[in-house]
Amino acid sequence: MIANAAIARVADREAERFRAANPRAFAHQAAASGWFQSVPFHWMRDWPGPVPIVAASAKDAKLTSIDGQSYDDFCLSDTASLFGHSPPALATALSQQASEGLSYMLPTERGAALSAKLAAMFGLPQWQVTTTASEANRAVIRWCRGISGRAKILTFNGAYHGAVDDAFVDLKGGAPVMRASLIGQVLDLRDTTTVIEFNDEAALADALRHGDIACVLAEPVMTNVGMVRDAPGFLETLRELCTETDTLLVFDETHTISSGYGGHGITHGPRPDLMVVGKSIGGGVPCAVYGFSAEVAERMAALNASRPPGHSGIGTTLSANALAITAMDSMLSDVITEAAYDDMLRGAAQLVAGLEQEIVAAGLDWHVTQVGARVEFLTCPTPPRNGGEAKAAMHPELEATIHLFLANRGILLAPFHNMMLVSPVTGDDQIDRLVGAFADCAKALKE
């Protein structure tokens, strides 16, 4: 147990160290007052420093700030740059496409090859492209409701599926509640969203056997409330119950693409009816995809044929733009390879071993969780079984202090929790520096 007084002492000391090392970041903050809260998007203020680090450039798994600070980047844009910043093949392809036009609202020749690559990698035959994973999840929910004739979806407490309204229902004391942090929410989402705890087979069976759920929208492993692993057999039961009740199973693999080549469903099973992949699929270029089975495609086509002409509520002008298609095709051709995953998983195993060793050495009652190339240390003794337990185990002040301590020593973690990503270009020396800085932080907190 880390004392609150120790956390506050280290936090204050690290804040002063950050101020001394980052004068240009503070000047930038003052000069950027035209942005709301001095940042172009509000969650950029969620980093634990007194002001955000201001990026100058990034390459491979290194990021440089305008203050000249160099960071070993284990955040990697919260998965958008999972395979490294600006891979050479991607940079070349984007440069060429930029000279030929960025958006036509028409298919491109390169897109035909991309659809086949998506099918080969992820095991689903039909695909569509959106601009973000949030948009892809919204599209999938519309399709599932449309082809099933059912209004409700089911999600898991603490899950995150981007800016999808339907997923913002939590459990409090076992009862569904609207997420308190939502801005401007006017409709009661509980009428059309059922929420249960992850890994609760009894609640899942009860909810699905009512026969009114269009789809289950799930991460195969929860990744945004710390990391919550699937209990043995849970995903197989989920698959069986969805099949039994004619409920469509959707895997949002935007984060769990870290599990292995083809994502969690291909690497570990089971296979979903539809899946969403965002962020990393374009190497940081805004784009996402959703794929679906041949049976789902037939039902979608029949629905399309039966509806009157007009806007479907799915898609935007920039969906499937030429730049996004080129980015994804380059990534799947040259960057997102099985060899890349071999390097990522080896590095992640090295990181897990190092962190576990230092946790034991420091006498901390913490643990480490791994989902392929995604690693997280949680400041609780046992792995949470669901989102409710994971939320209860979080210690925001402690986590923010650890993040700031590491940032001051040239290590970036994802700002929202203790997540670390290992890319195929992350060096062993970078992993060793992270483990060493973590050990120093644990020592400082226990002094």
GROMACS .gro file of C-alpha atoms in nm:
model
  447
    1MET     CA    1   0.000   0.000   0.000
    2ILE     CA    2   0.133   0.343  -0.097
    3ALA     CA    3   0.052   0.618   0.154
    4ASN     CA    4  -0.142   0.920   0.026
    5ALA     CA    5   0.119   1.150   0.180
    6ALA     CA    6   0.392   0.978  -0.023
    7ILE     CA    7   0.190   1.014  -0.342
    8ALA     CA    8   0.136   1.386  -0.279
    9ARG     CA    9   0.504   1.441  -0.196
   10VAL     CA   10   0.628   1.271  -0.513
   11ALA     CA   11   0.358   1.439  -0.726
   12ASP     CA   12   0.459   1.787  -0.608
   13ARG     CA   13   0.828   1.719  -0.665
   14GLU     CA   14   0.767   1.579  -1.014
   15ALA     CA   15   0.545   1.873  -1.110
   16GLU     CA   16   0.829   2.112  -1.026
   17ARG     CA   17   1.073   1.902  -1.226
   18PHE     CA   18   0.834   1.907  -1.522
   19ARG     CA   19   0.802   2.288  -1.505
   20ALA     CA   20   1.177   2.333  -1.508
   21ALA     CA   21   1.228   2.100  -1.804
   22ASN     CA   22   0.944   2.220  -2.029
   23PRO     CA   23   0.938   2.601  -2.055
   24ARG     CA   24   0.830   2.600  -2.419
   25ALA     CA   25   0.530   2.380  -2.338
   26PHE     CA   26   0.414   2.644  -2.088
   27ALA     CA   27   0.471   2.921  -2.343
   28HIS     CA   28   0.277   2.722  -2.600
   29GLN     CA   29  -0.010   2.685  -2.355
   30ALA     CA   30  -0.027   3.062  -2.312
   31ALA     CA   31  -0.006   3.127  -2.688
   32ALA     CA   32  -0.280   2.876  -2.773
   33SER     CA   33  -0.559   3.055  -2.588
   34GLY     CA   34  -0.773   3.058  -2.902
   35TRP     CA   35  -0.831   2.688  -2.849
   36PHE     CA   36  -1.081   2.590  -2.582
   37GLN     CA   37  -0.869   2.514  -2.274
   38SER     CA   38  -0.566   2.592  -2.495
   39VAL     CA   39  -0.574   2.258  -2.679
   40PRO     CA   40  -0.735   2.164  -3.014
   41PHE     CA   41  -0.926   1.883  -2.843
   42HIS     CA   42  -1.017   1.881  -2.476
   43TRP     CA   43  -0.884   1.535  -2.379
   44MET     CA   44  -0.532   1.651  -2.461
   45ARG     CA   45  -0.552   1.808  -2.114
   46ASP     CA   46  -0.590   1.462  -1.959
   47TRP     CA   47  -0.216   1.398  -1.955
   48PRO     CA   48  -0.091   1.413  -1.594
   49GLY     CA   49   0.157   1.702  -1.630
   50PRO     CA   50   0.083   2.065  -1.536
   51VAL     CA   51   0.043   2.130  -1.911
   52PRO     CA   52   0.052   1.884  -2.203
   53ILE     CA   53   0.384   1.793  -2.357
   54VAL     CA   54   0.391   1.953  -2.702
   55ALA     CA   55   0.504   1.714  -2.973
   56ALA     CA   56   0.755   1.822  -3.237
   57SER     CA   57   0.806   1.490  -3.416
   58ALA     CA   58   0.790   1.114  -3.374
   59LYS     CA   59   0.963   0.827  -3.548
   60ASP     CA   60   0.951   0.454  -3.478
   61ALA     CA   61   0.890   0.434  -3.100
   62LYS     CA   62   1.048   0.770  -3.010
   63LEU     CA   63   0.881   1.108  -2.966
   64THR     CA   64   1.051   1.448  -2.941
   65SER     CA   65   0.891   1.755  -2.779
   66ILE     CA   66   0.933   2.122  -2.865
   67ASP     CA   67   1.141   2.146  -2.547
   68GLY     CA   68   1.389   1.902  -2.699
   69GLN     CA   69   1.293   1.620  -2.466
   70SER     CA   70   1.319   1.270  -2.614
   71TYR     CA   71   1.070   1.007  -2.502
   72ASP     CA   72   1.049   0.631  -2.535
   73ASP     CA   73   0.689   0.616  -2.656
   74PHE     CA   74   0.483   0.334  -2.508
   75CYS     CA   75   0.159   0.526  -2.563
   76LEU     CA   76   0.191   0.525  -2.942
   77SER     CA   77  -0.107   0.757  -2.977
   78ASP     CA   78  -0.321   0.519  -2.770
   79THR     CA   79  -0.288   0.247  -3.038
   80ALA     CA   80  -0.309   0.465  -3.352
   81SER     CA   81   0.067   0.420  -3.398
   82LEU     CA   82   0.080   0.065  -3.258
   83PHE     CA   83   0.318  -0.040  -3.537
   84GLY     CA   84   0.545   0.262  -3.493
   85HIS     CA   85   0.536   0.625  -3.596
   86SER     CA   86   0.562   0.698  -3.970
   87PRO     CA   87   0.678   0.362  -4.111
   88PRO     CA   88   0.883   0.434  -4.427
   89ALA     CA   89   0.646   0.246  -4.660
   90LEU     CA   90   0.349   0.441  -4.525
   91ALA     CA   91   0.523   0.777  -4.551
   92THR     CA   92   0.616   0.707  -4.915
   93ALA     CA   93   0.266   0.592  -5.007
   94LEU     CA   94   0.101   0.893  -4.842
   95SER     CA   95   0.335   1.135  -5.016
   96GLN     CA   96   0.250   0.986  -5.354
   97GLN     CA   97  -0.123   0.987  -5.285
   98ALA     CA   98  -0.111   1.348  -5.168
   99SER     CA   99   0.016   1.451  -5.510
  100GLU     CA  100  -0.266   1.259  -5.681
  101GLY     CA  101  -0.561   1.377  -5.473
  102LEU     CA  102  -0.684   1.302  -5.124
  103SER     CA  103  -1.059   1.245  -5.156
  104TYR     CA  104  -1.273   1.169  -5.463
  105MET     CA  105  -1.590   1.011  -5.319
  106LEU     CA  106  -1.514   0.734  -5.570
  107PRO     CA  107  -1.347   0.393  -5.541
  108THR     CA  108  -0.980   0.361  -5.631
  109GLU     CA  109  -0.791   0.078  -5.795
  110ARG     CA  110  -0.586   0.028  -5.481
  111GLY     CA  111  -0.905  -0.032  -5.282
  112ALA     CA  112  -0.982  -0.361  -5.458
  113ALA     CA  113  -0.658  -0.514  -5.337
  114LEU     CA  114  -0.714  -0.378  -4.987
  115SER     CA  115  -1.048  -0.556  -4.942
  116ALA     CA  116  -0.883  -0.890  -5.020
  117LYS     CA  117  -0.604  -0.817  -4.770
  118LEU     CA  118  -0.856  -0.735  -4.498
  119ALA     CA  119  -1.042  -1.059  -4.565
  120ALA     CA  120  -0.721  -1.261  -4.555
  121MET     CA  121  -0.600  -1.104  -4.230
  122PHE     CA  122  -0.921  -1.096  -4.030
  123GLY     CA  123  -1.115  -1.390  -4.172
  124LEU     CA  124  -1.433  -1.205  -4.276
  125PRO     CA  125  -1.521  -1.175  -4.645
  126GLN     CA  126  -1.699  -0.837  -4.668
  127TRP     CA  127  -1.580  -0.491  -4.557
  128GLN     CA  128  -1.668  -0.124  -4.537
  129VAL     CA  129  -1.452   0.178  -4.453
  130THR     CA  130  -1.530   0.467  -4.218
  131THR     CA  131  -1.331   0.761  -4.087
  132THR     CA  132  -1.316   0.652  -3.722
  133ALA     CA  133  -1.389   0.344  -3.513
  134SER     CA  134  -1.669   0.538  -3.343
  135GLU     CA  135  -1.833   0.581  -3.682
  136ALA     CA  136  -1.778   0.214  -3.763
  137ASN     CA  137  -1.942   0.107  -3.436
  138ARG     CA  138  -2.238   0.334  -3.502
  139ALA     CA  139  -2.276   0.188  -3.851
  140VAL     CA  140  -2.258  -0.168  -3.722
  141ILE     CA  141  -2.525  -0.098  -3.459
  142ARG     CA  142  -2.756   0.047  -3.726
  143TRP     CA  143  -2.704  -0.253  -3.953
  144CYS     CA  144  -2.762  -0.499  -3.672
  145ARG     CA  145  -3.083  -0.331  -3.567
  146GLY     CA  146  -3.195  -0.304  -3.925
  147ILE     CA  147  -3.138  -0.665  -4.026
  148SER     CA  148  -3.261  -0.816  -3.699
  149GLY     CA  149  -3.568  -0.600  -3.644
  150ARG     CA  150  -3.463  -0.569  -3.279
  151ALA     CA  151  -3.407  -0.236  -3.106
  152LYS     CA  152  -3.172  -0.321  -2.819
  153ILE     CA  153  -2.800  -0.382  -2.800
  154LEU     CA  154  -2.599  -0.531  -2.514
  155THR     CA  155  -2.269  -0.392  -2.387
  156PHE     CA  156  -2.051  -0.453  -2.082
  157ASN     CA  157  -2.006  -0.226  -1.782
  158GLY     CA  158  -1.699  -0.009  -1.822
  159ALA     CA  159  -1.656  -0.084  -2.192
  160TYR     CA  160  -1.542   0.186  -2.432
  161HIS     CA  161  -1.645   0.199  -2.796
  162GLY     CA  162  -1.545   0.551  -2.889
  163ALA     CA  163  -1.810   0.822  -2.905
  164VAL     CA  164  -2.099   0.579  -2.954
  165ASP     CA  165  -2.397   0.703  -2.754
  166ASP     CA  166  -2.548   0.357  -2.715
  167ALA     CA  167  -2.249   0.231  -2.515
  168PHE     CA  168  -2.259   0.499  -2.244
  169VAL     CA  169  -2.463   0.307  -1.989
  170ASP     CA  170  -2.298   0.190  -1.669
  171LEU     CA  171  -2.392  -0.025  -1.373
  172LYS     CA  172  -2.414   0.131  -1.028
  173GLY     CA  173  -2.511  -0.094  -0.743
  174GLY     CA  174  -2.619  -0.350  -1.002
  175ALA     CA  175  -2.864  -0.111  -1.172
  176PRO     CA  176  -2.815   0.054  -1.513
  177VAL     CA  177  -2.743   0.429  -1.500
  178MET     CA  178  -2.663   0.693  -1.758
  179ARG     CA  179  -2.293   0.776  -1.755
  180ALA     CA  180  -2.265   1.085  -1.537
  181SER     CA  181  -1.981   1.242  -1.737
  182LEU     CA  182  -2.177   1.272  -2.063
  183ILE     CA  183  -2.223   1.622  -2.201
  184GLY     CA  184  -2.561   1.719  -2.342
  185GLN     CA  185  -2.720   1.375  -2.328
  186VAL     CA  186  -3.100   1.410  -2.353
  187LEU     CA  187  -3.230   1.063  -2.444
  188ASP     CA  188  -3.243   0.781  -2.192
  189LEU     CA  189  -3.016   0.519  -2.346
  190ARG     CA  190  -3.137   0.252  -2.105
  191ASP     CA  191  -3.446   0.200  -2.322
  192THR     CA  192  -3.233   0.054  -2.601
  193THR     CA  193  -2.909  -0.056  -2.430
  194THR     CA  194  -2.876  -0.345  -2.188
  195VAL     CA  195  -2.559  -0.343  -1.978
  196ILE     CA  196  -2.417  -0.631  -1.772
  197GLU     CA  197  -2.083  -0.714  -1.615
  198PHE     CA  198  -1.816  -0.876  -1.829
  199ASN     CA  199  -1.760  -1.247  -1.755
  200ASP     CA  200  -2.112  -1.286  -1.603
  201GLU     CA  201  -2.247  -1.586  -1.794
  202ALA     CA  202  -2.574  -1.603  -1.599
  203ALA     CA  203  -2.660  -1.237  -1.667
  204LEU     CA  204  -2.562  -1.281  -2.031
  205ALA     CA  205  -2.788  -1.582  -2.079
  206ASP     CA  206  -3.078  -1.409  -1.907
  207ALA     CA  207  -3.043  -1.094  -2.120
  208LEU     CA  208  -3.009  -1.271  -2.454
  209ARG     CA  209  -3.288  -1.524  -2.401
  210HIS     CA  210  -3.546  -1.246  -2.392
  211GLY     CA  211  -3.500  -1.240  -2.769
  212ASP     CA  212  -3.491  -0.860  -2.805
  213ILE     CA  213  -3.116  -0.794  -2.839
  214ALA     CA  214  -2.998  -0.710  -3.193
  215CYS     CA  215  -2.628  -0.747  -3.115
  216VAL     CA  216  -2.369  -0.779  -2.844
  217LEU     CA  217  -2.102  -0.513  -2.887
  218ALA     CA  218  -1.791  -0.629  -2.704
  219GLU     CA  219  -1.418  -0.604  -2.680
  220PRO     CA  220  -1.291  -0.962  -2.648
  221VAL     CA  221  -1.080  -0.824  -2.364
  222MET     CA  222  -1.178  -0.502  -2.191
  223THR     CA  223  -0.901  -0.247  -2.242
  224ASN     CA  224  -1.019   0.095  -2.128
  225VAL     CA  225  -1.094   0.034  -1.761
  226GLY     CA  226  -0.752  -0.103  -1.695
  227MET     CA  227  -0.746  -0.440  -1.868
  228VAL     CA  228  -0.997  -0.710  -1.780
  229ARG     CA  229  -0.926  -1.050  -1.929
  230ASP     CA  230  -1.198  -1.289  -2.040
  231ALA     CA  231  -1.255  -1.569  -1.791
  232PRO     CA  232  -1.184  -1.920  -1.928
  233GLY     CA  233  -1.471  -2.022  -2.154
  234PHE     CA  234  -1.658  -1.691  -2.135
  235LEU     CA  235  -1.610  -1.587  -2.498
  236GLU     CA  236  -1.706  -1.936  -2.616
  237THR     CA  237  -2.025  -1.915  -2.408
  238LEU     CA  238  -2.089  -1.569  -2.553
  239ARG     CA  239  -2.057  -1.710  -2.904
  240GLU     CA  240  -2.287  -2.005  -2.826
  241LEU     CA  241  -2.556  -1.788  -2.667
  242CYS     CA  242  -2.552  -1.541  -2.956
  243THR     CA  243  -2.596  -1.828  -3.202
  244GLU     CA  244  -2.872  -1.984  -2.991
  245THR     CA  245  -3.071  -1.658  -2.965
  246ASP     CA  246  -3.003  -1.532  -3.321
  247THR     CA  247  -2.813  -1.237  -3.174
  248LEU     CA  248  -2.532  -1.087  -3.380
  249LEU     CA  249  -2.190  -1.090  -3.213
  250VAL     CA  250  -1.974  -0.783  -3.279
  251PHE     CA  251  -1.611  -0.764  -3.168
  252ASP     CA  252  -1.466  -0.416  -3.145
  253GLU     CA  253  -1.099  -0.502  -3.199
  254THR     CA  254  -0.969  -0.146  -3.218
  255HIS     CA  255  -0.747  -0.221  -2.918
  256THR     CA  256  -0.734  -0.601  -2.914
  257ILE     CA  257  -0.566  -0.607  -3.254
  258SER     CA  258  -0.266  -0.618  -3.021
  259SER     CA  259  -0.349  -0.984  -2.942
  260GLY     CA  260  -0.189  -1.123  -3.256
  261TYR     CA  261  -0.202  -1.119  -3.634
  262GLY     CA  262  -0.570  -1.098  -3.729
  263GLY     CA  263  -0.678  -0.977  -3.386
  264HIS     CA  264  -0.813  -1.160  -3.084
  265GLY     CA  265  -1.084  -1.355  -3.267
  266ILE     CA  266  -0.839  -1.507  -3.513
  267THR     CA  267  -0.562  -1.560  -3.257
  268HIS     CA  268  -0.769  -1.707  -2.973
  269GLY     CA  269  -1.127  -1.743  -3.099
  270PRO     CA  270  -1.419  -1.742  -3.119
  271ARG     CA  271  -1.510  -1.574  -3.447
  272PRO     CA  272  -1.764  -1.288  -3.444
  273ASP     CA  273  -2.034  -1.213  -3.701
  274LEU     CA  274  -1.901  -0.859  -3.744
  275MET     CA  275  -1.587  -0.681  -3.629
  276VAL     CA  276  -1.453  -0.327  -3.608
  277VAL     CA  277  -1.088  -0.221  -3.634
  278GLY     CA  278  -0.973   0.138  -3.608
  279LYS     CA  279  -0.673   0.359  -3.533
  280SER     CA  280  -0.373   0.139  -3.609
  281ILE     CA  281  -0.511  -0.003  -3.935
  282GLY     CA  282  -0.409   0.321  -4.111
  283GLY     CA  283  -0.092   0.389  -3.914
  284GLY     CA  284  -0.243   0.703  -3.761
  285VAL     CA  285  -0.431   0.830  -4.067
  286PRO     CA  286  -0.795   0.869  -3.952
  287CYS     CA  287  -0.975   0.559  -4.077
  288ALA     CA  288  -1.145   0.242  -3.961
  289VAL     CA  289  -1.308  -0.065  -4.110
  290TYR     CA  290  -1.587  -0.303  -4.024
  291GLY     CA  291  -1.610  -0.654  -4.162
  292PHE     CA  292  -1.888  -0.910  -4.163
  293SER     CA  293  -1.977  -1.263  -4.264
  294ALA     CA  294  -2.134  -1.364  -4.594
  295GLU     CA  295  -2.464  -1.435  -4.417
  296VAL     CA  296  -2.469  -1.088  -4.263
  297ALA     CA  297  -2.384  -0.938  -4.602
  298GLU     CA  298  -2.685  -1.112  -4.759
  299ARG     CA  299  -2.915  -0.976  -4.489
  300MET     CA  300  -2.769  -0.626  -4.533
  301ALA     CA  301  -2.824  -0.642  -4.909
  302ALA     CA  302  -3.185  -0.751  -4.861
  303LEU     CA  303  -3.246  -0.464  -4.619
  304ASN     CA  304  -3.089  -0.218  -4.863
  305ALA     CA  305  -3.314  -0.343  -5.142
  306SER     CA  306  -3.627  -0.306  -4.929
  307ARG     CA  307  -3.579   0.050  -4.806
  308PRO     CA  308  -3.669   0.369  -4.994
  309PRO     CA  309  -3.392   0.579  -5.147
  310GLY     CA  310  -3.227   0.838  -4.928
  311HIS     CA  311  -2.960   0.875  -4.663
  312SER     CA  312  -2.909   0.560  -4.458
  313GLY     CA  313  -2.766   0.738  -4.157
  314ILE     CA  314  -2.440   0.553  -4.223
  315GLY     CA  315  -2.126   0.716  -4.357
  316THR     CA  316  -1.982   1.060  -4.426
  317THR     CA  317  -1.830   1.230  -4.729
  318LEU     CA  318  -1.481   1.143  -4.608
  319SER     CA  319  -1.554   0.775  -4.552
  320ALA     CA  320  -1.323   0.559  -4.765
  321ASN     CA  321  -1.132   0.859  -4.899
  322ALA     CA  322  -0.831   0.789  -5.119
  323LEU     CA  323  -0.577   0.883  -4.851
  324ALA     CA  324  -0.729   0.638  -4.601
  325ILE     CA  325  -0.744   0.357  -4.857
  326THR     CA  326  -0.379   0.412  -4.949
  327ALA     CA  327  -0.274   0.423  -4.584
  328MET     CA  328  -0.448   0.096  -4.499
  329ASP     CA  329  -0.323  -0.079  -4.810
  330SER     CA  330   0.033   0.025  -4.734
  331MET     CA  331   0.004  -0.085  -4.371
  332LEU     CA  332  -0.138  -0.427  -4.453
  333SER     CA  333   0.111  -0.480  -4.736
  334ASP     CA  334   0.433  -0.371  -4.570
  335VAL     CA  335   0.394  -0.302  -4.196
  336ILE     CA  336   0.129  -0.515  -4.024
  337THR     CA  337   0.291  -0.852  -4.082
  338GLU     CA  338   0.324  -1.176  -3.888
  339ALA     CA  339   0.695  -1.102  -3.845
  340ALA     CA  340   0.605  -0.766  -3.690
  341TYR     CA  341   0.383  -0.942  -3.438
  342ASP     CA  342   0.664  -1.182  -3.351
  343ASP     CA  343   0.879  -0.883  -3.254
  344MET     CA  344   0.596  -0.716  -3.064
  345LEU     CA  345   0.507  -1.023  -2.860
  346ARG     CA  346   0.870  -1.095  -2.776
  347GLY     CA  347   0.917  -0.738  -2.655
  348ALA     CA  348   0.593  -0.746  -2.455
  349ALA     CA  349   0.703  -1.066  -2.280
  350GLN     CA  350   1.032  -0.895  -2.189
  351LEU     CA  351   0.839  -0.598  -2.049
  352VAL     CA  352   0.603  -0.816  -1.845
  353ALA     CA  353   0.890  -1.012  -1.693
  354GLY     CA  354   1.075  -0.694  -1.600
  355LEU     CA  355   0.774  -0.524  -1.441
  356GLU     CA  356   0.675  -0.834  -1.245
  357GLN     CA  357   1.028  -0.866  -1.111
  358GLU     CA  358   1.032  -0.504  -0.994
  359ILE     CA  359   0.685  -0.529  -0.836
  360VAL     CA  360   0.805  -0.823  -0.628
  361ALA     CA  361   1.132  -0.648  -0.540
  362ALA     CA  362   0.942  -0.339  -0.420
  363GLY     CA  363   0.698  -0.546  -0.214
  364LEU     CA  364   0.397  -0.399  -0.397
  365ASP     CA  365   0.060  -0.575  -0.407
  366TRP     CA  366   0.019  -0.495  -0.778
  367HIS     CA  367  -0.005  -0.717  -1.084
  368VAL     CA  368   0.061  -0.707  -1.459
  369THR     CA  369  -0.187  -0.801  -1.732
  370GLN     CA  370  -0.097  -0.870  -2.096
  371VAL     CA  371  -0.302  -0.885  -2.416
  372GLY     CA  372  -0.043  -0.961  -2.683
  373ALA     CA  373   0.155  -0.642  -2.740
  374ARG     CA  374  -0.057  -0.452  -2.485
  375VAL     CA  375   0.068  -0.454  -2.126
  376GLU     CA  376  -0.076  -0.290  -1.818
  377PHE     CA  377   0.017  -0.281  -1.452
  378LEU     CA  378  -0.276  -0.245  -1.214
  379THR     CA  379  -0.232  -0.111  -0.863
  380CYS     CA  380  -0.435  -0.390  -0.701
  381PRO     CA  381  -0.335  -0.741  -0.590
  382THR     CA  382  -0.561  -0.955  -0.811
  383PRO     CA  383  -0.690  -0.912  -1.166
  384PRO     CA  384  -1.041  -0.761  -1.176
  385ARG     CA  385  -1.310  -0.992  -1.316
  386ASN     CA  386  -1.524  -0.714  -1.463
  387GLY     CA  387  -1.554  -0.341  -1.520
  388GLY     CA  388  -1.708  -0.273  -1.181
  389GLU     CA  389  -1.416  -0.432  -0.999
  390ALA     CA  390  -1.167  -0.260  -1.229
  391LYS     CA  391  -1.316   0.085  -1.160
  392ALA     CA  392  -1.312   0.022  -0.786
  393ALA     CA  393  -0.944  -0.075  -0.801
  394MET     CA  394  -0.832   0.242  -0.977
  395HIS     CA  395  -0.628   0.502  -0.790
  396PRO     CA  396  -0.622   0.816  -1.011
  397GLU     CA  397  -0.382   1.020  -0.796
  398LEU     CA  398  -0.131   0.735  -0.776
  399GLU     CA  399  -0.156   0.661  -1.148
  400ALA     CA  400  -0.110   1.027  -1.243
  401THR     CA  401   0.197   1.051  -1.019
  402ILE     CA  402   0.353   0.741  -1.176
  403HIS     CA  403   0.287   0.876  -1.525
  404LEU     CA  404   0.445   1.212  -1.448
  405PHE     CA  405   0.747   1.047  -1.281
  406LEU     CA  406   0.803   0.834  -1.591
  407ALA     CA  407   0.749   1.125  -1.832
  408ASN     CA  408   1.012   1.324  -1.646
  409ARG     CA  409   1.252   1.038  -1.718
  410GLY     CA  410   1.169   1.012  -2.087
  411ILE     CA  411   0.896   0.746  -2.078
  412LEU     CA  412   0.543   0.799  -2.214
  413LEU     CA  413   0.251   0.578  -2.111
  414ALA     CA  414  -0.108   0.616  -2.229
  415PRO     CA  415  -0.250   0.900  -2.015
  416PHE     CA  416  -0.583   0.745  -1.922
  417HIS     CA  417  -0.455   0.438  -1.737
  418ASN     CA  418  -0.135   0.235  -1.700
  419MET     CA  419  -0.130   0.091  -2.050
  420MET     CA  420   0.191   0.031  -2.246
  421LEU     CA  421   0.222  -0.078  -2.609
  422VAL     CA  422   0.519  -0.255  -2.761
  423SER     CA  423   0.563  -0.189  -3.132
  424PRO     CA  424   0.775  -0.391  -3.376
  425VAL     CA  425   1.029  -0.106  -3.367
  426THR     CA  426   1.045  -0.075  -2.987
  427GLY     CA  427   1.402  -0.152  -2.881
  428ASP     CA  428   1.513  -0.375  -2.596
  429ASP     CA  429   1.696  -0.074  -2.454
  430GLN     CA  430   1.370   0.119  -2.443
  431ILE     CA  431   1.201  -0.163  -2.253
  432ASP     CA  432   1.492  -0.177  -2.010
  433ARG     CA  433   1.470   0.198  -1.951
  434LEU     CA  434   1.097   0.172  -1.878
  435VAL     CA  435   1.150  -0.111  -1.630
  436GLY     CA  436   1.433   0.080  -1.462
  437ALA     CA  437   1.229   0.400  -1.435
  438PHE     CA  438   0.935   0.202  -1.296
  439ALA     CA  439   1.166   0.057  -1.028
  440ASP     CA  440   1.291   0.405  -0.939
  441CYS     CA  441   0.932   0.531  -0.913
  442ALA     CA  442   0.830   0.244  -0.684
  443LYS     CA  443   1.129   0.322  -0.462
  444ALA     CA  444   1.043   0.692  -0.448
  445LEU     CA  445   0.683   0.619  -0.352
  446LYS     CA  446   0.791   0.393  -0.067
  447GLU     CA  447   1.050   0.626   0.083
   0.00000   0.00000   0.00000
